[in-house]
Amino acid sequence: MAQIRCVVERITYQNPENGYSVFRVKVKGYDDLVTLVGNLLDVPAGSVLLCQGEWRVDRKYGQQFQCSTWEEVMPATAYGIEKYLGSGLVKGIGPKFARLIVDRFGTGTIEVIETDIERLNEVHGIGPKRIAKISESWERQKDIKNVMLFLQGHGVSTAFAAKIYREYGKESVSKVQENPYRLADDIWGIGFKTADGIASKMGYSKDDPRRVRSGILYTLGQLADEGHCFATGEQLLGTAAELLDVGEEAIGAVLVDMSGAGDVITDGEAIYLPPFHYAECGVARRLLALRNGNGSLFSEDEPELPRGEGIVYDQTQLEAVRLALKSKVVVLTGGPGTGKTTTTKAIIGALRSSGMKVLLAAPTGRASKRMSEATGMEAKTIHRMLEYNPKDGYQRNADNPLTGDALIVDECSMIDILLMNNLLKAVPDGMRLILVGDIDQLPSVGAGNVLRDIIDSGAVPVIRLTRIFRQAQSSRIVMSAHAVNAGRLPDLSNGRETDFFFLREEDPEKVAESIVDLVGRRLPGAYGIGADSIQVLTPMQRGVVGAASLNIALQQSLNGNGDSLSRGGYTFRKGDRVMQLRNDYDKEVFNGDLGYITEVNLEDRVLKVDFDGRETEYDSSELDELSLAYATTIHKAQGSEYPVVVIPVMMNHFVMLQRNLIYTGITRARKVCVLIGQLKALSYAVRNLTVQKRNTRLKERLAIPEEGNL
């Protein structure tokens, strides 16, 4: 086995799924840069590595060093020190100051920083403030290095080590030694499998109760991520046994202990993580209480409705208004072009003419912005309306409810069981509740199928808008969406006057190339728009025409140069469109929020992102919270609309090709929708009604409101 010491010059490729990386590195004795390949995820440019492995010659790519094991070491040469300091690992030192410092102190630079940091005053441009910043960062890096040495010995990546340090500080090593499985509970991005790998190297047995407990929680968490509120006993035992490679008896024994300790709640055959059980029962209890409240505004007189040029209400819309005045809880549902917005505005007008204060809310920033534009009134995100903050949670609740007479919530198909529970807690007994949404769209990303369950329960009045208004019938986008929803292929004839196109292409590679051309050249040229008005929506994350690959291709075409920071296989540059991947309450950004990178600071290893006028800063170790968003999955696009949408439809994605997915994708387009791919795949999706049934009991709890069910 050979050994090389090298400096990472640049990162050519990284696969965020498995960590496989291709680096170009500087090796002593080699004039040209050497290609280094192996599992080296989260190693930043500028790192000095000691690598064990083998030299080999690849027929396509030539000579490479295949790395099997590696460790990060301190640089010994002036060149390596400059690269290391210039990588941004030490805040206050970027490439410019790295060069100046090394020019002054040479190979003694590290010793100067370690033992006599005030000597940095000898370098032009470095003053007391910068020295203090460098000193603080250097000490922190030393602490992190010690943590990293321990964690890397147990298979933990550099980036995860930084996250662990941020959470536990100097206690990181002792806390991980005490119980490595706590990492899966405490650190976002570290799941059971990573924690299990660490524990295995520390000598934990397969049937250790701490391991089994963590595996059960992981299994329930995975099911929640798939939309389930609970697991059946059989489902949990089978899935956890496969994950843990232990007998069901061992799992059953730990499960009994967890139930006794309140870690899980057993409700008949259903096993819940506590938050989901409390939420499901809470939503049912609260909806029924609101429904049964007294407060009809109904009279024999026709309600006073907003009138304007061309506004004509049909009988269903009028009935919706009457119900909103008569009932305490109402659901309004319908597809595109059926008049949901007009009806909502009519309900607002009728309620306000009755002297009522009306509040408007939606699950996401984009959805609330659309609601504001459509109604001319302020609409807030649900989190903002409930005055959420990370430290204290929801400030609006049963003890401090919302003030107003009626609450109208749009895009309710997106609301999961946890959010709906927190919302209903804040709705006082006297307030009317009108839930608006399209149940034919995809269900919420989070657990539950709340809107569908409420409608199917029959517990509250429901108005379904089905008539497509004449002005909407001229839109092929609208008519195509309804055709898909009815199980029919839409009109696929292309022409200059249409807003809906289907471009046939069988080869996935050519589809990817065509999408880059459509976004970068053809659509901007045809419609006089910028690429920022075009959103690519794809059924899946992976594959040639998945979001991950398309993002890299689109970025290369649209924004391929400039200062950058890399993380998790993505490179981020100024001007990139990005998406937030999780709720970050400290930053007040939420899963699915879209923004643009406004600044990349190589010196401090931070970037800034503008989310609808609000700038947010990300440290390099936090970049796994972001992904490029030139392309996103259709699931991530719920509640958003874009001027132009491009959707690949390929049999490669057959596991995701479902009618409601294509329907949701088409309905995201405001002006132009382009489908590109295989007719076979589109036909398959339109026919496929197989939607995974989610484990929920909300429908039953609403339909049979017995004490035992709540």
CSV table of C-alpha atoms in Angstrom, one decimal, residues 266-486:
chain,number,residue,atom,x,y,z
A,266,THR,CA,-49.5,2.8,22.1
A,267,ASP,CA,-53.1,3.3,21.0
A,268,GLY,CA,-54.6,-0.1,20.2
A,269,GLU,CA,-52.6,-1.5,17.3
A,270,ALA,CA,-51.1,1.9,16.6
A,271,ILE,CA,-47.7,3.0,18.0
A,272,TYR,CA,-47.1,6.8,17.9
A,273,LEU,CA,-44.2,9.1,18.6
A,274,PRO,CA,-45.9,11.3,21.3
A,275,PRO,CA,-46.0,14.6,19.3
A,276,PHE,CA,-48.1,12.9,16.6
A,277,HIS,CA,-50.6,11.3,18.9
A,278,TYR,CA,-51.1,14.5,20.9
A,279,ALA,CA,-51.5,16.4,17.6
A,280,GLU,CA,-54.0,14.0,16.0
A,281,CYS,CA,-56.1,13.9,19.1
A,282,GLY,CA,-55.8,17.7,19.6
A,283,VAL,CA,-56.8,18.5,16.0
A,284,ALA,CA,-59.9,16.3,16.3
A,285,ARG,CA,-60.9,17.6,19.6
A,286,ARG,CA,-60.5,21.3,18.6
A,287,LEU,CA,-62.2,21.0,15.2
A,288,LEU,CA,-65.2,19.4,16.8
A,289,ALA,CA,-65.3,22.0,19.6
A,290,LEU,CA,-65.2,24.8,17.0
A,291,ARG,CA,-67.8,23.1,14.8
A,292,ASN,CA,-70.2,22.8,17.7
A,293,GLY,CA,-69.8,26.4,18.7
A,294,ASN,CA,-72.7,28.9,18.4
A,295,GLY,CA,-72.3,31.8,16.0
A,296,SER,CA,-74.5,31.8,12.9
A,297,LEU,CA,-74.6,35.0,10.9
A,298,PHE,CA,-77.1,33.6,8.5
A,299,SER,CA,-80.2,35.5,7.5
A,300,GLU,CA,-82.7,35.2,4.8
A,301,ASP,CA,-81.2,38.2,3.1
A,302,GLU,CA,-78.7,37.6,0.3
A,303,PRO,CA,-75.2,38.2,1.7
A,304,GLU,CA,-73.5,41.3,0.5
A,305,LEU,CA,-70.8,40.3,-2.0
A,306,PRO,CA,-68.0,42.2,-3.7
A,307,ARG,CA,-69.1,43.2,-7.2
A,308,GLY,CA,-66.8,44.2,-10.0
A,309,GLU,CA,-66.5,44.2,-13.7
A,310,GLY,CA,-67.1,40.7,-15.0
A,311,ILE,CA,-67.7,39.1,-11.6
A,312,VAL,CA,-70.6,36.6,-11.7
A,313,TYR,CA,-71.2,34.1,-8.9
A,314,ASP,CA,-72.7,30.7,-9.6
A,315,GLN,CA,-74.9,28.8,-7.1
A,316,THR,CA,-72.0,26.8,-5.6
A,317,GLN,CA,-70.1,29.9,-4.9
A,318,LEU,CA,-73.1,31.6,-3.3
A,319,GLU,CA,-73.6,28.5,-1.2
A,320,ALA,CA,-70.0,28.7,-0.1
A,321,VAL,CA,-70.6,32.2,1.2
A,322,ARG,CA,-73.8,31.2,3.0
A,323,LEU,CA,-72.0,28.3,4.6
A,324,ALA,CA,-69.1,30.5,5.8
A,325,LEU,CA,-71.7,32.8,7.4
A,326,LYS,CA,-73.7,29.9,8.8
A,327,SER,CA,-71.1,27.5,10.0
A,328,LYS,CA,-68.2,27.8,12.4
A,329,VAL,CA,-65.9,25.5,10.3
A,330,VAL,CA,-66.1,25.2,6.5
A,331,VAL,CA,-63.8,23.6,3.9
A,332,LEU,CA,-63.6,25.0,0.4
A,333,THR,CA,-61.9,22.8,-2.2
A,334,GLY,CA,-61.5,22.9,-6.0
A,335,GLY,CA,-59.0,22.7,-8.8
A,336,PRO,CA,-57.5,25.5,-10.9
A,337,GLY,CA,-59.9,27.8,-12.8
A,338,THR,CA,-62.9,26.8,-10.5
A,339,GLY,CA,-63.1,30.1,-8.8
A,340,LYS,CA,-61.5,29.3,-5.4
A,341,THR,CA,-59.8,32.8,-5.3
A,342,THR,CA,-63.0,34.6,-6.4
A,343,THR,CA,-65.1,32.6,-3.8
A,344,THR,CA,-62.5,33.3,-1.1
A,345,LYS,CA,-62.7,37.0,-1.8
A,346,ALA,CA,-66.5,36.8,-1.7
A,347,ILE,CA,-66.4,35.2,1.7
A,348,ILE,CA,-64.0,37.8,2.9
A,349,GLY,CA,-66.3,40.6,1.6
A,350,ALA,CA,-69.4,39.0,3.2
A,351,LEU,CA,-67.7,38.5,6.6
A,352,ARG,CA,-66.3,42.0,6.6
A,353,SER,CA,-69.7,43.5,5.6
A,354,SER,CA,-71.1,41.8,8.7
A,355,GLY,CA,-68.6,43.7,10.8
A,356,MET,CA,-66.1,40.9,11.3
A,357,LYS,CA,-62.3,41.1,11.5
A,358,VAL,CA,-60.9,38.6,9.1
A,359,LEU,CA,-57.4,37.0,9.4
A,360,LEU,CA,-55.6,35.4,6.4
A,361,ALA,CA,-52.9,32.7,6.6
A,362,ALA,CA,-51.0,30.2,4.5
A,363,PRO,CA,-48.4,27.5,5.2
A,364,THR,CA,-45.5,29.1,3.3
A,365,GLY,CA,-44.1,32.5,2.5
A,366,ARG,CA,-44.8,32.2,-1.2
A,367,ALA,CA,-48.4,31.0,-0.6
A,368,SER,CA,-49.1,33.8,1.8
A,369,LYS,CA,-47.6,36.3,-0.6
A,370,ARG,CA,-49.9,35.0,-3.4
A,371,MET,CA,-52.9,35.2,-1.0
A,372,SER,CA,-52.1,38.8,-0.2
A,373,GLU,CA,-51.8,39.7,-3.9
A,374,ALA,CA,-55.1,38.0,-4.7
A,375,THR,CA,-57.1,39.5,-1.9
A,376,GLY,CA,-55.5,42.9,-1.4
A,377,MET,CA,-55.2,42.1,2.4
A,378,GLU,CA,-52.3,41.1,4.5
A,379,ALA,CA,-51.8,37.3,4.7
A,380,LYS,CA,-49.2,35.8,7.0
A,381,THR,CA,-47.5,32.5,7.2
A,382,ILE,CA,-48.9,30.3,9.9
A,383,HIS,CA,-45.6,30.4,11.8
A,384,ARG,CA,-45.6,34.2,11.7
A,385,MET,CA,-49.3,34.5,12.7
A,386,LEU,CA,-48.6,32.2,15.6
A,387,GLU,CA,-45.6,34.3,16.6
A,388,TYR,CA,-43.2,31.4,16.6
A,389,ASN,CA,-39.7,31.7,18.0
A,390,PRO,CA,-37.2,28.9,18.5
A,391,LYS,CA,-36.6,29.6,22.2
A,392,ASP,CA,-40.2,29.8,23.4
A,393,GLY,CA,-42.2,28.1,20.7
A,394,TYR,CA,-45.6,29.3,19.5
A,395,GLN,CA,-46.6,32.5,21.4
A,396,ARG,CA,-50.1,32.3,20.1
A,397,ASN,CA,-51.8,29.3,21.7
A,398,ALA,CA,-54.8,28.4,23.9
A,399,ASP,CA,-53.6,30.8,26.6
A,400,ASN,CA,-52.9,33.6,24.2
A,401,PRO,CA,-55.2,33.0,21.2
A,402,LEU,CA,-55.5,34.9,18.0
A,403,THR,CA,-57.7,38.0,18.0
A,404,GLY,CA,-60.3,38.3,15.3
A,405,ASP,CA,-63.7,36.9,14.2
A,406,ALA,CA,-62.7,34.7,11.2
A,407,LEU,CA,-59.6,32.9,10.0
A,408,ILE,CA,-59.2,31.9,6.4
A,409,VAL,CA,-56.3,29.5,5.7
A,410,ASP,CA,-55.2,28.8,2.1
A,411,GLU,CA,-53.2,25.8,0.6
A,412,CYS,CA,-54.4,23.6,3.4
A,413,SER,CA,-53.4,20.4,1.6
A,414,MET,CA,-49.8,21.4,2.6
A,415,ILE,CA,-50.5,21.5,6.3
A,416,ASP,CA,-49.3,18.5,8.3
A,417,ILE,CA,-50.8,17.2,11.5
A,418,LEU,CA,-48.3,19.0,13.9
A,419,LEU,CA,-48.8,22.4,12.3
A,420,MET,CA,-52.6,22.1,12.2
A,421,ASN,CA,-52.6,21.2,15.9
A,422,ASN,CA,-50.6,24.3,16.8
A,423,LEU,CA,-52.8,26.5,14.6
A,424,LEU,CA,-56.1,25.2,16.1
A,425,LYS,CA,-54.8,25.7,19.6
A,426,ALA,CA,-54.6,29.4,18.8
A,427,VAL,CA,-58.1,29.6,17.3
A,428,PRO,CA,-60.5,30.9,20.0
A,429,ASP,CA,-64.0,29.4,20.5
A,430,GLY,CA,-65.7,32.4,18.9
A,431,MET,CA,-63.7,32.4,15.7
A,432,ARG,CA,-64.9,31.1,12.4
A,433,LEU,CA,-62.5,28.9,10.4
A,434,ILE,CA,-62.5,28.5,6.6
A,435,LEU,CA,-60.0,26.0,5.2
A,436,VAL,CA,-59.2,26.4,1.5
A,437,GLY,CA,-57.2,23.9,-0.6
A,438,ASP,CA,-57.1,21.5,-3.5
A,439,ILE,CA,-57.2,17.9,-2.2
A,440,ASP,CA,-56.2,16.5,-5.6
A,441,GLN,CA,-52.7,17.9,-5.1
A,442,LEU,CA,-50.0,16.0,-3.3
A,443,PRO,CA,-50.5,15.7,0.5
A,444,SER,CA,-48.3,17.5,3.0
A,445,VAL,CA,-44.6,16.8,3.1
A,446,GLY,CA,-44.9,16.2,6.9
A,447,ALA,CA,-47.0,13.5,8.5
A,448,GLY,CA,-50.7,13.2,8.1
A,449,ASN,CA,-53.3,13.8,5.4
A,450,VAL,CA,-55.1,16.5,7.2
A,451,LEU,CA,-57.3,18.2,4.6
A,452,ARG,CA,-58.3,14.9,3.0
A,453,ASP,CA,-59.2,13.3,6.4
A,454,ILE,CA,-61.3,16.4,7.4
A,455,ILE,CA,-63.2,16.2,4.2
A,456,ASP,CA,-63.7,12.4,4.2
A,457,SER,CA,-64.8,12.4,7.9
A,458,GLY,CA,-68.0,14.3,7.0
A,459,ALA,CA,-67.6,16.1,10.3
A,460,VAL,CA,-67.7,19.6,8.8
A,461,PRO,CA,-69.5,21.2,5.8
A,462,VAL,CA,-67.5,21.0,2.5
A,463,ILE,CA,-68.0,23.0,-0.6
A,464,ARG,CA,-66.5,21.5,-3.8
A,465,LEU,CA,-66.0,23.9,-6.7
A,466,THR,CA,-66.1,21.8,-10.0
A,467,ARG,CA,-67.2,24.2,-12.7
A,468,ILE,CA,-64.3,25.6,-14.8
A,469,PHE,CA,-65.1,29.2,-15.6
A,470,ARG,CA,-65.1,30.3,-19.2
A,471,GLN,CA,-62.0,32.6,-18.9
A,472,ALA,CA,-60.1,29.7,-17.4
A,473,GLN,CA,-61.1,27.4,-20.2
A,474,SER,CA,-58.9,29.3,-22.6
A,475,SER,CA,-55.8,28.2,-20.6
A,476,ARG,CA,-54.4,24.9,-21.8
A,477,ILE,CA,-52.5,24.7,-18.4
A,478,VAL,CA,-55.9,24.7,-16.6
A,479,MET,CA,-57.6,22.3,-19.0
A,480,SER,CA,-54.5,20.0,-19.1
A,481,ALA,CA,-54.5,19.8,-15.2
A,482,HIS,CA,-58.2,18.9,-15.1
A,483,ALA,CA,-57.7,16.3,-17.9
A,484,VAL,CA,-54.9,14.7,-15.9
A,485,ASN,CA,-57.0,14.8,-12.7
A,486,ALA,CA,-59.8,13.0,-14.6
